[in-house]
């Protein structure tokens, strides 16, 4: 069975990536593509890497244009999706790539985003280990409203959740530093995102616990079993268009060994098609995940300091956004979960 | 007064950078330049960016060629400098850019480098705050043997030492993740250092507490006043030729405020020409230090987790190696400390 | 019908890319993968971005291991494929990604590669317009020996051939300058290919008409109809892992207009799935072709100097090598030509 | 004697680079720094790599603020300098880094920039060989109005002028393709200058003879002795913040040899401190000129096509703009020409 699909926000990076992946999806038939300031132009003139859509023209992002599809992917600026989604039928599967429906707690929303909180939707990291057993995918089956995850939140949550569920690490005093490419910030015309500013340079931002993905990570780790949880999280902008390499550390519980740790991580993702724990001694490169819906994880134990160091790599636009959105939609619709999603990165 | 200078290991990145800086130093007269496999070639054919040395030819790296100079800079592979240095007069100022004479404790040497330990020399981070008062520069005056610091060790030690001396942070459970350019690894012909492997990708290495600069950092922080000290330190290779951006975090002592922290860091480096603490809310980019002997530091307090986050940026080849070497030599010889050393980065 | 496939040289960039594309090819079943120094290792340990091949182990590159497959792709150093290929059955389709069988003229081979010439095979740029009519794909149907093209030769030949066949441009005094990424040079451990050398820098190589793809370009343009043909071709290494952007210029014949030019180029590639001529005023970026088997072409007429300027972009490892190999194999075997080959680039 | 200096447009890339170089100039005393939208801020908060200027604050760019200095450097958007300069004393040395006073011919101005032409000033490439003898520096001595050159124009003019003056190459049908970094385009907030768009990609712009530096190149080559002159010039944006690598080709006159060519180029720049012709077989990298006022040139003869290929490298912000401005000012004021200008690049 083929599902009719609409994509809103197609001129941005996330929307473009949804379309790139949908182009290889055998069960999704993209019928409508919308944008805001670029409406009226051909998609291929705005996103010249998307050759397969031929002469399809961007329509205005309105509920009217988006309605009457089986699936709608929203890749809009934060705050824009709630009002729009309210106008869709309850039978339509709506997947929001923005942040509007990720946070359960209105206080978190107020503190990190400001403004009115909108109710959270089913959260789109299917592999997230849940406290007792099972994974977040159990909460996605048959669902009609999905919130795709934040890219940094995905990299850190997937890195730390197995240790929390297995009760091998302390869930407080976590520390995570992420090397991230600027495409996560979208096409915003800001001086600090200019190529001349970023090439040949590394810089931190949102330093001091103020990054908006922080509450999302904490929420995920609570779902994985943490009672009290705290993390110091700092993103570092580095000169690559895509990719996140998260280096996350946690204090181990007394007596925990490297083998125990590696076994727990392997067990958590044992049958996962998209999350892979590397053999001991191997660590991932972001290039290995470029363009793929893959998250690679390597870990080591620093016995001197009693901390496990977990390195996770993913493509912020794929496993961090658009790939997670499609994977979650596959689950919601009862399709084979990996349909249309590449596992091999484009390297070198 | 002008000092005669020899530079050994001139075909590598560190040696080249020593020469680039010496070219602008009014008191140092470079008379002899040596290399190993490139001996017999013109310097400018091996290091084509070093135009100011004209047709000077690389000599073989031997004690005979290097002796009879007031100052000798050694930029050799680890393990090569001790035997050579033993043949120089005690009156010659010898500055080693390698690791051979950095570590005081033979056990540290054995654990991280292996082989026989050589006695440590005066350590070349002049600004390093010492436990009671004063700085490491007090130990450099009039000295004839200097060990230039490790680049990552410089970035992390300068970031954390002020808080330790001021007794504002816990000295255990420190965590530091560094975004680093590959020039720190030198011109080694390894597949993982090829441009195709590194461009567009980020990757961690020496994960799990095994990086060789770890004991050097701990040694520095002990000098700054730490009794017990432990750090989880992970370098992440990112696609820029030069630069280190270290994100270091420490738990604050109870009741410590951001103002106290900022004041302590400012006080530690108040009169320093090369280490600068940025105003609150500002964080450094490595590009701001490119080619300069400058280390820039920004900090924030994450009150939720009770950790200060310190971001430090420097050019691994300048403040991290060659600039530190020359700055230390200036001090040892009684020259104005900043002689010949640029403070402005080349940006964008 | 599914074809059994072997790939030789799987630890290099070209071999890795053949495998990445084959992973998405529904009619090719990869049974054997070989390498030289990495034989015995798992593919995924050598090429960590190729997750889909599971635990398959690299075998030694021998005729014995490679024989008994329907299709063999050779991604070996120049000079290694002829001896090997001689041992395969005439029924086996052999596609050589190296240069050994590209050149028809033994004198060209001697002048640019040296050593003994091996007979040329059917040449793997299916879209190459031929002098009278038709394209090179006509020479590929049912064939059992295929020489995949050189990456630079593909970018330049596809850019200029339409104008030559249509008799709109002079075929002498062509000039082409190519911005190229270092992956075209393979994983060779050369100092000039180190990341520190290439990031932040541009440099020309093989200057003065000595690049090995030069005779291949001339051979292609002769097939497109040129009687006398000469080209000044200079590659410029730039800091991106993949991609070729060729800027090629030719003097137009008297009276030729921009519309005539654009029409001729559009006509040449009218029904091509992988070679696209952009609307007037648009020019391609290499990122638009990253990971795709697509060549994008934009052109302008500089009336002041009487030259057409043709800008062509492709991914050197895909349309320039592995994609062309698979596309040509599809044709040879009677499969739909586009089977398994992506047209959308991975951007940004 | 020390000259008082004002710099207008200090928040841009060109203005910042003028200041970086002036910081190392012993005869220039920077008293006033102005900007437009950043007026009122500290320079170091806007240009955080410029540490040496302490707490100096940006003033508004007005004639009143800029007047009463011995030297004024203008780094303003095109069209902004003429009105301002008219208000300065004739005794003030005014150096314009913009295009307003570069072109002699009002028709060129109209065709490439549009709007009203302003009279040209003394042109700031001192090394430009003039037709009969001497160089452009002869026209700069004692002068009070200087137009700093265009960066691309510098790279191409210096590459080709020696062959024209020596009558060894045809001055028509020149072709030049330039790999350029985006800093030449300034801090403009355009989507195509975002880091995500430029990293990992190469793209051509101003294709078809429409780049504004084209008439400037032709004007320079006429001064070097060309009667009729035409050039096809195409810039290609590549992923490096700074640098221009120009590959320029010209047909040689009958019988001309490589030795003749190399000798002519060497002779043209024999005593130049900043323009260097490399030995035969060597070609420059842009990194070798990074941050330096150096232009490096390598050349080869392609005998098959009868074209000399000249590769020239420079830093667009230094020798291409700010360095040329200061070098020209040095000459105008009777200072040693190389005062304050580095010759060694920052590499790797």
PDB file of C-alpha atoms in Angstrom, chain D residues 170-331:
ATOM      1  CA  UNK D 170      49.509  36.592 -26.832  1.00  0.00           C
ATOM      2  CA  UNK D 171      47.461  39.110 -24.911  1.00  0.00           C
ATOM      3  CA  UNK D 172      44.174  37.934 -26.360  1.00  0.00           C
ATOM      4  CA  UNK D 173      42.343  34.751 -25.532  1.00  0.00           C
ATOM      5  CA  UNK D 174      43.745  34.647 -22.036  1.00  0.00           C
ATOM      6  CA  UNK D 175      41.898  32.289 -19.710  1.00  0.00           C
ATOM      7  CA  UNK D 176      41.939  32.427 -15.942  1.00  0.00           C
ATOM      8  CA  UNK D 177      40.051  30.293 -13.428  1.00  0.00           C
ATOM      9  CA  UNK D 178      40.422  31.171  -9.765  1.00  0.00           C
ATOM     10  CA  UNK D 179      39.814  29.046  -6.680  1.00  0.00           C
ATOM     11  CA  UNK D 180      38.741  31.617  -4.099  1.00  0.00           C
ATOM     12  CA  UNK D 181      37.697  31.621  -0.454  1.00  0.00           C
ATOM     13  CA  UNK D 182      34.466  33.349   0.583  1.00  0.00           C
ATOM     14  CA  UNK D 183      36.064  36.065   2.739  1.00  0.00           C
ATOM     15  CA  UNK D 184      36.519  38.032  -0.487  1.00  0.00           C
ATOM     16  CA  UNK D 185      32.762  38.508  -0.480  1.00  0.00           C
ATOM     17  CA  UNK D 186      32.817  40.106   2.951  1.00  0.00           C
ATOM     18  CA  UNK D 187      30.407  39.547   5.806  1.00  0.00           C
ATOM     19  CA  UNK D 188      27.300  39.802   3.620  1.00  0.00           C
ATOM     20  CA  UNK D 189      24.397  37.812   4.992  1.00  0.00           C
ATOM     21  CA  UNK D 190      23.602  35.767   1.905  1.00  0.00           C
ATOM     22  CA  UNK D 191      22.377  32.167   1.967  1.00  0.00           C
ATOM     23  CA  UNK D 192      25.035  31.078  -0.526  1.00  0.00           C
ATOM     24  CA  UNK D 193      27.772  32.265   1.853  1.00  0.00           C
ATOM     25  CA  UNK D 194      26.565  30.157   4.781  1.00  0.00           C
ATOM     26  CA  UNK D 195      29.042  27.606   6.065  1.00  0.00           C
ATOM     27  CA  UNK D 196      26.689  24.705   5.366  1.00  0.00           C
ATOM     28  CA  UNK D 197      26.485  25.750   1.722  1.00  0.00           C
ATOM     29  CA  UNK D 198      30.210  26.181   1.149  1.00  0.00           C
ATOM     30  CA  UNK D 199      31.864  23.453   3.185  1.00  0.00           C
ATOM     31  CA  UNK D 200      32.335  20.300   1.157  1.00  0.00           C
ATOM     32  CA  UNK D 201      31.404  22.040  -2.080  1.00  0.00           C
ATOM     33  CA  UNK D 202      32.871  23.999  -4.990  1.00  0.00           C
ATOM     34  CA  UNK D 203      30.829  26.330  -7.174  1.00  0.00           C
ATOM     35  CA  UNK D 204      31.464  28.911  -9.855  1.00  0.00           C
ATOM     36  CA  UNK D 205      29.969  32.395  -9.850  1.00  0.00           C
ATOM     37  CA  UNK D 206      29.945  35.442 -12.075  1.00  0.00           C
ATOM     38  CA  UNK D 207      30.343  33.008 -14.997  1.00  0.00           C
ATOM     39  CA  UNK D 208      30.581  34.345 -18.525  1.00  0.00           C
ATOM     40  CA  UNK D 209      32.814  37.394 -18.175  1.00  0.00           C
ATOM     41  CA  UNK D 210      30.731  39.409 -15.758  1.00  0.00           C
ATOM     42  CA  UNK D 211      32.995  39.513 -12.698  1.00  0.00           C
ATOM     43  CA  UNK D 212      33.755  43.100 -11.696  1.00  0.00           C
ATOM     44  CA  UNK D 213      37.486  42.537 -11.565  1.00  0.00           C
ATOM     45  CA  UNK D 214      37.592  41.765 -15.277  1.00  0.00           C
ATOM     46  CA  UNK D 215      37.980  45.364 -16.555  1.00  0.00           C
ATOM     47  CA  UNK D 216      40.544  45.968 -13.823  1.00  0.00           C
ATOM     48  CA  UNK D 217      42.651  43.069 -15.095  1.00  0.00           C
ATOM     49  CA  UNK D 218      42.417  44.298 -18.675  1.00  0.00           C
ATOM     50  CA  UNK D 219      43.404  47.802 -17.582  1.00  0.00           C
ATOM     51  CA  UNK D 220      46.439  46.368 -15.784  1.00  0.00           C
ATOM     52  CA  UNK D 221      47.511  44.254 -18.725  1.00  0.00           C
ATOM     53  CA  UNK D 222      47.230  47.261 -21.038  1.00  0.00           C
ATOM     54  CA  UNK D 223      49.536  49.133 -18.708  1.00  0.00           C
ATOM     55  CA  UNK D 224      51.900  46.181 -18.974  1.00  0.00           C
ATOM     56  CA  UNK D 225      51.979  46.634 -22.735  1.00  0.00           C
ATOM     57  CA  UNK D 226      49.035  44.808 -24.248  1.00  0.00           C
ATOM     58  CA  UNK D 227      47.418  46.567 -27.190  1.00  0.00           C
ATOM     59  CA  UNK D 228      44.507  44.276 -27.661  1.00  0.00           C
ATOM     60  CA  UNK D 229      43.633  42.210 -24.645  1.00  0.00           C
ATOM     61  CA  UNK D 230      40.868  39.789 -23.729  1.00  0.00           C
ATOM     62  CA  UNK D 231      40.409  37.344 -20.917  1.00  0.00           C
ATOM     63  CA  UNK D 232      37.884  34.706 -19.904  1.00  0.00           C
ATOM     64  CA  UNK D 233      37.886  34.865 -16.132  1.00  0.00           C
ATOM     65  CA  UNK D 234      35.877  32.597 -13.821  1.00  0.00           C
ATOM     66  CA  UNK D 235      36.040  32.531 -10.027  1.00  0.00           C
ATOM     67  CA  UNK D 236      35.250  29.265  -8.242  1.00  0.00           C
ATOM     68  CA  UNK D 237      34.241  29.400  -4.600  1.00  0.00           C
ATOM     69  CA  UNK D 238      35.996  26.689  -2.576  1.00  0.00           C
ATOM     70  CA  UNK D 239      35.876  25.718   1.102  1.00  0.00           C
ATOM     71  CA  UNK D 240      38.663  27.779   2.647  1.00  0.00           C
ATOM     72  CA  UNK D 241      38.141  31.070   4.440  1.00  0.00           C
ATOM     73  CA  UNK D 242      40.963  32.915   2.673  1.00  0.00           C
ATOM     74  CA  UNK D 243      43.136  32.597  -0.367  1.00  0.00           C
ATOM     75  CA  UNK D 244      43.118  32.817  -4.137  1.00  0.00           C
ATOM     76  CA  UNK D 245      44.760  30.304  -6.421  1.00  0.00           C
ATOM     77  CA  UNK D 246      44.588  31.621  -9.971  1.00  0.00           C
ATOM     78  CA  UNK D 247      45.341  29.286 -12.867  1.00  0.00           C
ATOM     79  CA  UNK D 248      45.947  31.536 -15.863  1.00  0.00           C
ATOM     80  CA  UNK D 249      46.908  30.472 -19.352  1.00  0.00           C
ATOM     81  CA  UNK D 250      48.069  32.325 -22.408  1.00  0.00           C
ATOM     82  CA  UNK D 251      49.145  31.211 -25.862  1.00  0.00           C
ATOM     83  CA  UNK D 252      52.847  31.686 -26.310  1.00  0.00           C
ATOM     84  CA  UNK D 253      54.313  33.508 -29.290  1.00  0.00           C
ATOM     85  CA  UNK D 254      55.946  31.194 -31.837  1.00  0.00           C
ATOM     86  CA  UNK D 255      59.240  29.694 -30.764  1.00  0.00           C
ATOM     87  CA  UNK D 256      59.132  30.830 -27.174  1.00  0.00           C
ATOM     88  CA  UNK D 257      60.738  28.365 -24.767  1.00  0.00           C
ATOM     89  CA  UNK D 258      60.104  27.528 -21.143  1.00  0.00           C
ATOM     90  CA  UNK D 259      63.461  28.980 -20.181  1.00  0.00           C
ATOM     91  CA  UNK D 260      62.599  32.260 -21.846  1.00  0.00           C
ATOM     92  CA  UNK D 261      59.306  32.340 -20.044  1.00  0.00           C
ATOM     93  CA  UNK D 262      60.761  31.533 -16.664  1.00  0.00           C
ATOM     94  CA  UNK D 263      63.534  34.084 -17.137  1.00  0.00           C
ATOM     95  CA  UNK D 264      61.080  36.805 -18.080  1.00  0.00           C
ATOM     96  CA  UNK D 265      58.898  36.157 -15.052  1.00  0.00           C
ATOM     97  CA  UNK D 266      61.937  35.985 -12.759  1.00  0.00           C
ATOM     98  CA  UNK D 267      63.282  39.233 -14.216  1.00  0.00           C
ATOM     99  CA  UNK D 268      59.986  41.021 -13.735  1.00  0.00           C
ATOM    100  CA  UNK D 269      59.947  40.320 -10.022  1.00  0.00           C
ATOM    101  CA  UNK D 270      63.669  39.923  -9.415  1.00  0.00           C
ATOM    102  CA  UNK D 271      64.008  42.383  -6.574  1.00  0.00           C
ATOM    103  CA  UNK D 272      60.485  42.291  -5.309  1.00  0.00           C
ATOM    104  CA  UNK D 273      60.107  41.527  -1.609  1.00  0.00           C
ATOM    105  CA  UNK D 274      56.548  40.284  -1.955  1.00  0.00           C
ATOM    106  CA  UNK D 275      56.191  38.670  -5.381  1.00  0.00           C
ATOM    107  CA  UNK D 276      58.220  35.529  -5.863  1.00  0.00           C
ATOM    108  CA  UNK D 277      58.601  33.281  -8.892  1.00  0.00           C
ATOM    109  CA  UNK D 278      59.204  29.677  -7.843  1.00  0.00           C
ATOM    110  CA  UNK D 279      61.841  27.411  -9.385  1.00  0.00           C
ATOM    111  CA  UNK D 280      60.643  25.411 -12.365  1.00  0.00           C
ATOM    112  CA  UNK D 281      58.640  22.404 -11.257  1.00  0.00           C
ATOM    113  CA  UNK D 282      57.313  24.112  -8.123  1.00  0.00           C
ATOM    114  CA  UNK D 283      53.821  25.531  -7.782  1.00  0.00           C
ATOM    115  CA  UNK D 284      52.363  27.525  -4.924  1.00  0.00           C
ATOM    116  CA  UNK D 285      49.711  26.643  -2.362  1.00  0.00           C
ATOM    117  CA  UNK D 286      47.507  29.386  -0.979  1.00  0.00           C
ATOM    118  CA  UNK D 287      48.387  28.297   2.579  1.00  0.00           C
ATOM    119  CA  UNK D 288      51.957  29.413   1.915  1.00  0.00           C
ATOM    120  CA  UNK D 289      50.690  32.979   1.663  1.00  0.00           C
ATOM    121  CA  UNK D 290      48.110  32.941   4.456  1.00  0.00           C
ATOM    122  CA  UNK D 291      48.298  36.126   6.479  1.00  0.00           C
ATOM    123  CA  UNK D 292      51.312  37.314   4.454  1.00  0.00           C
ATOM    124  CA  UNK D 293      51.714  40.043   1.873  1.00  0.00           C
ATOM    125  CA  UNK D 294      53.212  37.508  -0.495  1.00  0.00           C
ATOM    126  CA  UNK D 295      52.201  36.476  -4.000  1.00  0.00           C
ATOM    127  CA  UNK D 296      53.813  33.230  -5.169  1.00  0.00           C
ATOM    128  CA  UNK D 297      53.946  32.283  -8.831  1.00  0.00           C
ATOM    129  CA  UNK D 298      54.802  29.018 -10.560  1.00  0.00           C
ATOM    130  CA  UNK D 299      54.664  28.370 -14.276  1.00  0.00           C
ATOM    131  CA  UNK D 300      54.842  25.559 -16.802  1.00  0.00           C
ATOM    132  CA  UNK D 301      54.764  25.348 -20.560  1.00  0.00           C
ATOM    133  CA  UNK D 302      52.304  22.992 -22.169  1.00  0.00           C
ATOM    134  CA  UNK D 303      54.084  22.505 -25.465  1.00  0.00           C
ATOM    135  CA  UNK D 304      51.323  20.339 -26.907  1.00  0.00           C
ATOM    136  CA  UNK D 305      48.818  23.167 -26.786  1.00  0.00           C
ATOM    137  CA  UNK D 306      51.285  26.049 -26.963  1.00  0.00           C
ATOM    138  CA  UNK D 307      50.127  27.655 -23.742  1.00  0.00           C
ATOM    139  CA  UNK D 308      51.964  28.785 -20.687  1.00  0.00           C
ATOM    140  CA  UNK D 309      50.128  27.925 -17.472  1.00  0.00           C
ATOM    141  CA  UNK D 310      50.768  30.358 -14.646  1.00  0.00           C
ATOM    142  CA  UNK D 311      49.637  29.497 -11.137  1.00  0.00           C
ATOM    143  CA  UNK D 312      49.570  32.390  -8.684  1.00  0.00           C
ATOM    144  CA  UNK D 313      48.651  32.289  -5.009  1.00  0.00           C
ATOM    145  CA  UNK D 314      47.923  35.080  -2.573  1.00  0.00           C
ATOM    146  CA  UNK D 315      45.862  35.899   0.468  1.00  0.00           C
ATOM    147  CA  UNK D 316      42.889  37.896  -0.779  1.00  0.00           C
ATOM    148  CA  UNK D 317      42.732  39.929   2.433  1.00  0.00           C
ATOM    149  CA  UNK D 318      46.471  40.727   2.544  1.00  0.00           C
ATOM    150  CA  UNK D 319      48.295  40.998  -0.780  1.00  0.00           C
ATOM    151  CA  UNK D 320      44.852  41.168  -2.378  1.00  0.00           C
ATOM    152  CA  UNK D 321      43.598  44.060  -0.220  1.00  0.00           C
ATOM    153  CA  UNK D 322      44.922  45.275   3.125  1.00  0.00           C
ATOM    154  CA  UNK D 323      48.572  44.425   2.588  1.00  0.00           C
ATOM    155  CA  UNK D 324      48.567  46.072  -0.830  1.00  0.00           C
ATOM    156  CA  UNK D 325      46.970  49.141   0.756  1.00  0.00           C
ATOM    157  CA  UNK D 326      49.664  49.432   3.405  1.00  0.00           C
ATOM    158  CA  UNK D 327      52.489  48.628   1.012  1.00  0.00           C
ATOM    159  CA  UNK D 328      51.265  51.374  -1.291  1.00  0.00           C
ATOM    160  CA  UNK D 329      50.925  53.780   1.625  1.00  0.00           C
ATOM    161  CA  UNK D 330      54.491  53.002   2.649  1.00  0.00           C
ATOM    162  CA  UNK D 331      55.668  53.962  -0.824  1.00  0.00           C
TER     163      UNK D 331
END
